[in-house]
Tab-separated table of C-alpha atoms and ligand atoms in Angstrom:
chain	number	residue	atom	x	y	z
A	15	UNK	CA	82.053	98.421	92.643
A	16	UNK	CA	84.610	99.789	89.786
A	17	UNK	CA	85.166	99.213	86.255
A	18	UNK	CA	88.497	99.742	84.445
A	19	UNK	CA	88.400	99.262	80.894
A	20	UNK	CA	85.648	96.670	80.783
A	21	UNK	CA	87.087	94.960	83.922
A	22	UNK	CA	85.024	94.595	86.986
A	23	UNK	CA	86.845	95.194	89.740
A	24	UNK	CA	84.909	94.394	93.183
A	25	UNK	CA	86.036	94.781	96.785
A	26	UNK	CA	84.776	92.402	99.402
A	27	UNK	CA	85.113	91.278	102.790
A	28	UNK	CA	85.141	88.255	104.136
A	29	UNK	CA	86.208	84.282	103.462
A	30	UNK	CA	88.422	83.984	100.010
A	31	UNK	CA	87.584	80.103	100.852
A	32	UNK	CA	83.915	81.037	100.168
A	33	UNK	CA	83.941	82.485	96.536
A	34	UNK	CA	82.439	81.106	93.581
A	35	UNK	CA	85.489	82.554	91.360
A	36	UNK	CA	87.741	80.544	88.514
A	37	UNK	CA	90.522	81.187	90.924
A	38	UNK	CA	91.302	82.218	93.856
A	39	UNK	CA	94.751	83.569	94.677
A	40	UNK	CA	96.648	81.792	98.048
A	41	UNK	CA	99.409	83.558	99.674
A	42	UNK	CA	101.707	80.875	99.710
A	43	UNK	CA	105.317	80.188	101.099
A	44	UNK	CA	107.774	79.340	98.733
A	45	UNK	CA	107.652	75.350	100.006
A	46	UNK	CA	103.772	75.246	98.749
A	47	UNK	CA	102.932	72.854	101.873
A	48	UNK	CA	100.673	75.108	103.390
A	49	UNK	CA	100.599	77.265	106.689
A	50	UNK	CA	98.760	79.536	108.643
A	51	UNK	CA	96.417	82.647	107.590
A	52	UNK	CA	95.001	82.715	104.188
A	53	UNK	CA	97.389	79.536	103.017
A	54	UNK	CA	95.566	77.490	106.103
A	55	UNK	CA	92.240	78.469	105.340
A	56	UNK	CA	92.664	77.238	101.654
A	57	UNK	CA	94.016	74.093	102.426
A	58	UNK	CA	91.914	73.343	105.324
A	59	UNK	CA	88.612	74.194	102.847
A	60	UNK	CA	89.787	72.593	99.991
A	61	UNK	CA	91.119	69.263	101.532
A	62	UNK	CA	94.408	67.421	100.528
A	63	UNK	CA	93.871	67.154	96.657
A	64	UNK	CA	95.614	70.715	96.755
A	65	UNK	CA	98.603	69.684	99.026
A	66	UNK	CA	98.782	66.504	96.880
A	67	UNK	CA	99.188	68.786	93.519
A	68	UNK	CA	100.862	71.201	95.361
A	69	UNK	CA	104.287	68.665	96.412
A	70	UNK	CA	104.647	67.771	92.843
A	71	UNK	CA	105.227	71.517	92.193
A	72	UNK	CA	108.114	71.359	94.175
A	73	UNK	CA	107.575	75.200	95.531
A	74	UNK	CA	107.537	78.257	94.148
A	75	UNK	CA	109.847	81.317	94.456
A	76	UNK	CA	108.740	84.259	96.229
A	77	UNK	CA	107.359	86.356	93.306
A	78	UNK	CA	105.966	83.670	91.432
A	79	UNK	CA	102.855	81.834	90.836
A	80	UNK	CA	101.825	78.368	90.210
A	81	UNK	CA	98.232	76.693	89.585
A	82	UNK	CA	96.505	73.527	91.276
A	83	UNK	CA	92.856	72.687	91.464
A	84	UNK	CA	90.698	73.583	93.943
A	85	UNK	CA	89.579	70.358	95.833
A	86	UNK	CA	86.602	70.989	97.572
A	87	UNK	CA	86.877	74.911	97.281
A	88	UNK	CA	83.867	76.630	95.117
A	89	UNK	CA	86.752	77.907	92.981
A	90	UNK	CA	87.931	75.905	90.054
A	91	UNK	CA	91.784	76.654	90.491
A	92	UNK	CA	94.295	77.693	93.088
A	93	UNK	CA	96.765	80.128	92.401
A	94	UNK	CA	99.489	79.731	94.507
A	95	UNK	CA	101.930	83.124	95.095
A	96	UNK	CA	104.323	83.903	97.523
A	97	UNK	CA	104.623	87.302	98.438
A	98	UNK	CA	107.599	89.120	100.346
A	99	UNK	CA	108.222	89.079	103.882
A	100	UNK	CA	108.324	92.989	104.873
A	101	UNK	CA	111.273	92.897	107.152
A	102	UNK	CA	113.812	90.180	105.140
A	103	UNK	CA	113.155	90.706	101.427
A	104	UNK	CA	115.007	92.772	99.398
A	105	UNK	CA	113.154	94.480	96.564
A	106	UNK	CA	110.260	93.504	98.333
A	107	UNK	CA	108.113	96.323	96.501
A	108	UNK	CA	109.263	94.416	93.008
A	109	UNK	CA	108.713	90.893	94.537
A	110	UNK	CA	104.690	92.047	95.609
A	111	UNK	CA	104.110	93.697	92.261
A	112	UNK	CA	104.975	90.587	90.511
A	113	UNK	CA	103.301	88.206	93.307
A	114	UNK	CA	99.823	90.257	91.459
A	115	UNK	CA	101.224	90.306	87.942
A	116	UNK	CA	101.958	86.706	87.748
A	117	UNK	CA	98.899	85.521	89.485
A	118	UNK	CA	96.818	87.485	86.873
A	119	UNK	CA	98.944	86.275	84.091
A	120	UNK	CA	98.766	82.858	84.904
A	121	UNK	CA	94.839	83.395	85.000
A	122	UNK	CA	95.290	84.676	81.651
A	123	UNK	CA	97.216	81.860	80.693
A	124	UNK	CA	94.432	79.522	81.873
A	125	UNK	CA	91.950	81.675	80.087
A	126	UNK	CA	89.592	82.575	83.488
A	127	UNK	CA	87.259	85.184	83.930
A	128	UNK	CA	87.356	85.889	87.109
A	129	UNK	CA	89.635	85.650	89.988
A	130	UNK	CA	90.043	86.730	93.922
A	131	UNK	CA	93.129	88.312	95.702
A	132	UNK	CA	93.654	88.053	99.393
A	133	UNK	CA	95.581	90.977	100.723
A	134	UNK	CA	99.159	89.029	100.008
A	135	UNK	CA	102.263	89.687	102.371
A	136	UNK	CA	99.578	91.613	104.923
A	137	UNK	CA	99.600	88.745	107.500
A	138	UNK	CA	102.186	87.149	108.892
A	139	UNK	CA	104.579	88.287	106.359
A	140	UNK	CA	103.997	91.604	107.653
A	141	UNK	CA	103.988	94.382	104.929
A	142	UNK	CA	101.959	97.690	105.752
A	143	UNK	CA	98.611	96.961	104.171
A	144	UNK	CA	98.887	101.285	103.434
A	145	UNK	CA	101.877	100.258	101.104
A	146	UNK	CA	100.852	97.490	99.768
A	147	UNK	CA	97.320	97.954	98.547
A	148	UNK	CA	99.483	100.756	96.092
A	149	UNK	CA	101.355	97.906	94.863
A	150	UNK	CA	98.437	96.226	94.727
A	151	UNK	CA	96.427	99.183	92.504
A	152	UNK	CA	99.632	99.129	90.496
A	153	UNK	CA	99.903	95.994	88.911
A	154	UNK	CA	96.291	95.728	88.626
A	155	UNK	CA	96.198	98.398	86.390
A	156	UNK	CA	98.784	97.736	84.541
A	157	UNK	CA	97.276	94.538	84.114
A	158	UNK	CA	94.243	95.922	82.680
A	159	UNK	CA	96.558	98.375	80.268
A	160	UNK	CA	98.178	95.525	79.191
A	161	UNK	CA	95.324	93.555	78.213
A	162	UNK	CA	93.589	90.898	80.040
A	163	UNK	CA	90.953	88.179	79.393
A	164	UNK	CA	89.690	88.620	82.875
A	165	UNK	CA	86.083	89.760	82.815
A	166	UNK	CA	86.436	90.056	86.760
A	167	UNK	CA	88.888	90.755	89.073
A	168	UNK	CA	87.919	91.070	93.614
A	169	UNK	CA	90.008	91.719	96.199
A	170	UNK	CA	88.110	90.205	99.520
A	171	UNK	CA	89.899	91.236	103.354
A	172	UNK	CA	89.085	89.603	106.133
A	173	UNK	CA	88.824	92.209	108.590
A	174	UNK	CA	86.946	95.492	107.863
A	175	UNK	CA	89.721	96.960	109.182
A	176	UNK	CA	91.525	96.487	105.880
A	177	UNK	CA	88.472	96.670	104.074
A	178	UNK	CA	88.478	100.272	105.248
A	179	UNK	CA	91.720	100.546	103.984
A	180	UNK	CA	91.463	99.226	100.182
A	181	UNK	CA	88.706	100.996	100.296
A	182	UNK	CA	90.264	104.291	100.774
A	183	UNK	CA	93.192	103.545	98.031
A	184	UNK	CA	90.953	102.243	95.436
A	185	UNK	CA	88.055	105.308	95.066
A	186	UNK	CA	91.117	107.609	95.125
A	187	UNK	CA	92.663	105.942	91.990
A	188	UNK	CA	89.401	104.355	90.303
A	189	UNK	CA	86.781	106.465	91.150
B	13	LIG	N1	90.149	84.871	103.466
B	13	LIG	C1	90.659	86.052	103.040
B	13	LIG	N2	91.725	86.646	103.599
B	13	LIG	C2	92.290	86.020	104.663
B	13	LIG	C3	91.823	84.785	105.164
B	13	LIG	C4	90.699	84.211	104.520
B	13	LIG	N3	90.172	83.037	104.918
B	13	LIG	N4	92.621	84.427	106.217
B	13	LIG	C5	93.532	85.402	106.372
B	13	LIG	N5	93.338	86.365	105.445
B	13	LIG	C6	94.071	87.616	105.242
B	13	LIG	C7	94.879	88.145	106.403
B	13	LIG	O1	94.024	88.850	107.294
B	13	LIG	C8	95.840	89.065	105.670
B	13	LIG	O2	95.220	90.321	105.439
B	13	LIG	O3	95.052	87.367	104.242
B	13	LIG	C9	96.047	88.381	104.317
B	13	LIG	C10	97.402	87.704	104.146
B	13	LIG	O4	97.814	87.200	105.403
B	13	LIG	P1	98.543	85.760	105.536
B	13	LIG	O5	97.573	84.710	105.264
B	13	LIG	O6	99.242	85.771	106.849
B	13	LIG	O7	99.599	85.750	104.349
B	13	LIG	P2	101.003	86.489	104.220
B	13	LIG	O8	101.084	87.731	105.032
B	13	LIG	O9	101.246	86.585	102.733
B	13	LIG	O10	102.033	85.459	104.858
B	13	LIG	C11	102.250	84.236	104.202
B	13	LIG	O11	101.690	83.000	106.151
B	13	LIG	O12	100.016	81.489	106.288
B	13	LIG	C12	101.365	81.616	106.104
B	13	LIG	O13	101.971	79.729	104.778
B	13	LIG	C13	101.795	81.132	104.760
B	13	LIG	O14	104.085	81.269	105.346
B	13	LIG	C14	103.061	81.903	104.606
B	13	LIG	C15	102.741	83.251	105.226
């Protein structure tokens, strides 16, 4: 779909549960015990080797990012973030921006290739998907700027809706 300095960046739509990445990226909440949405979905797919992995973390602060296996996922890791809730967080522009930057910097750390982003915060934690697929675009290409070992980096929405949406946002800026 796009290329940025050697990185592959693809859009997709769909199941994050269903990709065949190194990691794929769970929008947690800061307990790491699992919920609804995306954070359901992974557990639910990947069975309780990732809620076992995932107590001994002891949580993770909104902003952050923290790594378990992948259970019966296709993925070979978890990363765990926990993005801002729209209408409570302060900063919450700061706290999504590093929700991305961590997650990829952790991958980094782990020395992946390739990696998938849900849309974080988007759901129940309801941020705008207009604003945050800018924060999104952002970090990702600072990322990049920075220097990355990722070879490949998606972002996969559920609905075509949002889709639609990313979309939009990233042919303006990588096109
Ligand atoms: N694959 C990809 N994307 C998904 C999936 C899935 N299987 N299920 C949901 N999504 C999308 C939603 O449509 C939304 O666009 O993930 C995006 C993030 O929504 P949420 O999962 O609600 O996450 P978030 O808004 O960050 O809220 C986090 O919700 O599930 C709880 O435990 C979680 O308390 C935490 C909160």
């Amino acid at each position: 779909m796009y290329n940025y300095k050697n990185v592959d960046i693809n859009l997709l739509q769909g199941d994050i549960t269903k990709l065949e990445v190194d990691a794929i990226v769970n929008a947690a909440n800061n307990t790491l015990l699992g919920g609804g949405g995306v954070d359901g979905a992974i557990h639910r797919a990947g069975g309780r080797e990732i809620l076992e992995q995932c107590k001994k973390l002891g949580g993770c602060p909104t902003g952050e990012a923290r790594i378990t296996v992948a259970g019966d996922l296709p993925a070979r890791y978890v990363i765990h973030t926990v993005g801002p809730k729209y209408k409570i967080d302060k900063n919450k522009e700061v706290f999504l921006k590093s929700a991305y930057t961590n997650s990829l910097n952790l991958a980094d750390d782990y020395k992946l290739d390739s990696i998938a982003f849900p849309s974080i915060s988007t759901g129940v934690y309801g941020y705008p998907i207009m604003e945050a697929v800018d924060i999104a675009l952002q970090a990702l290409g600072e990322k990049i700027d920075s220097g990355t070992n990722l070879k490949k980096i998606n972002f996969i929405l559920f609905s075509e809706e949002d889709f639609n949406v990313y979309k939009e946002a990233f042919d303006k800026k990588l096109l």
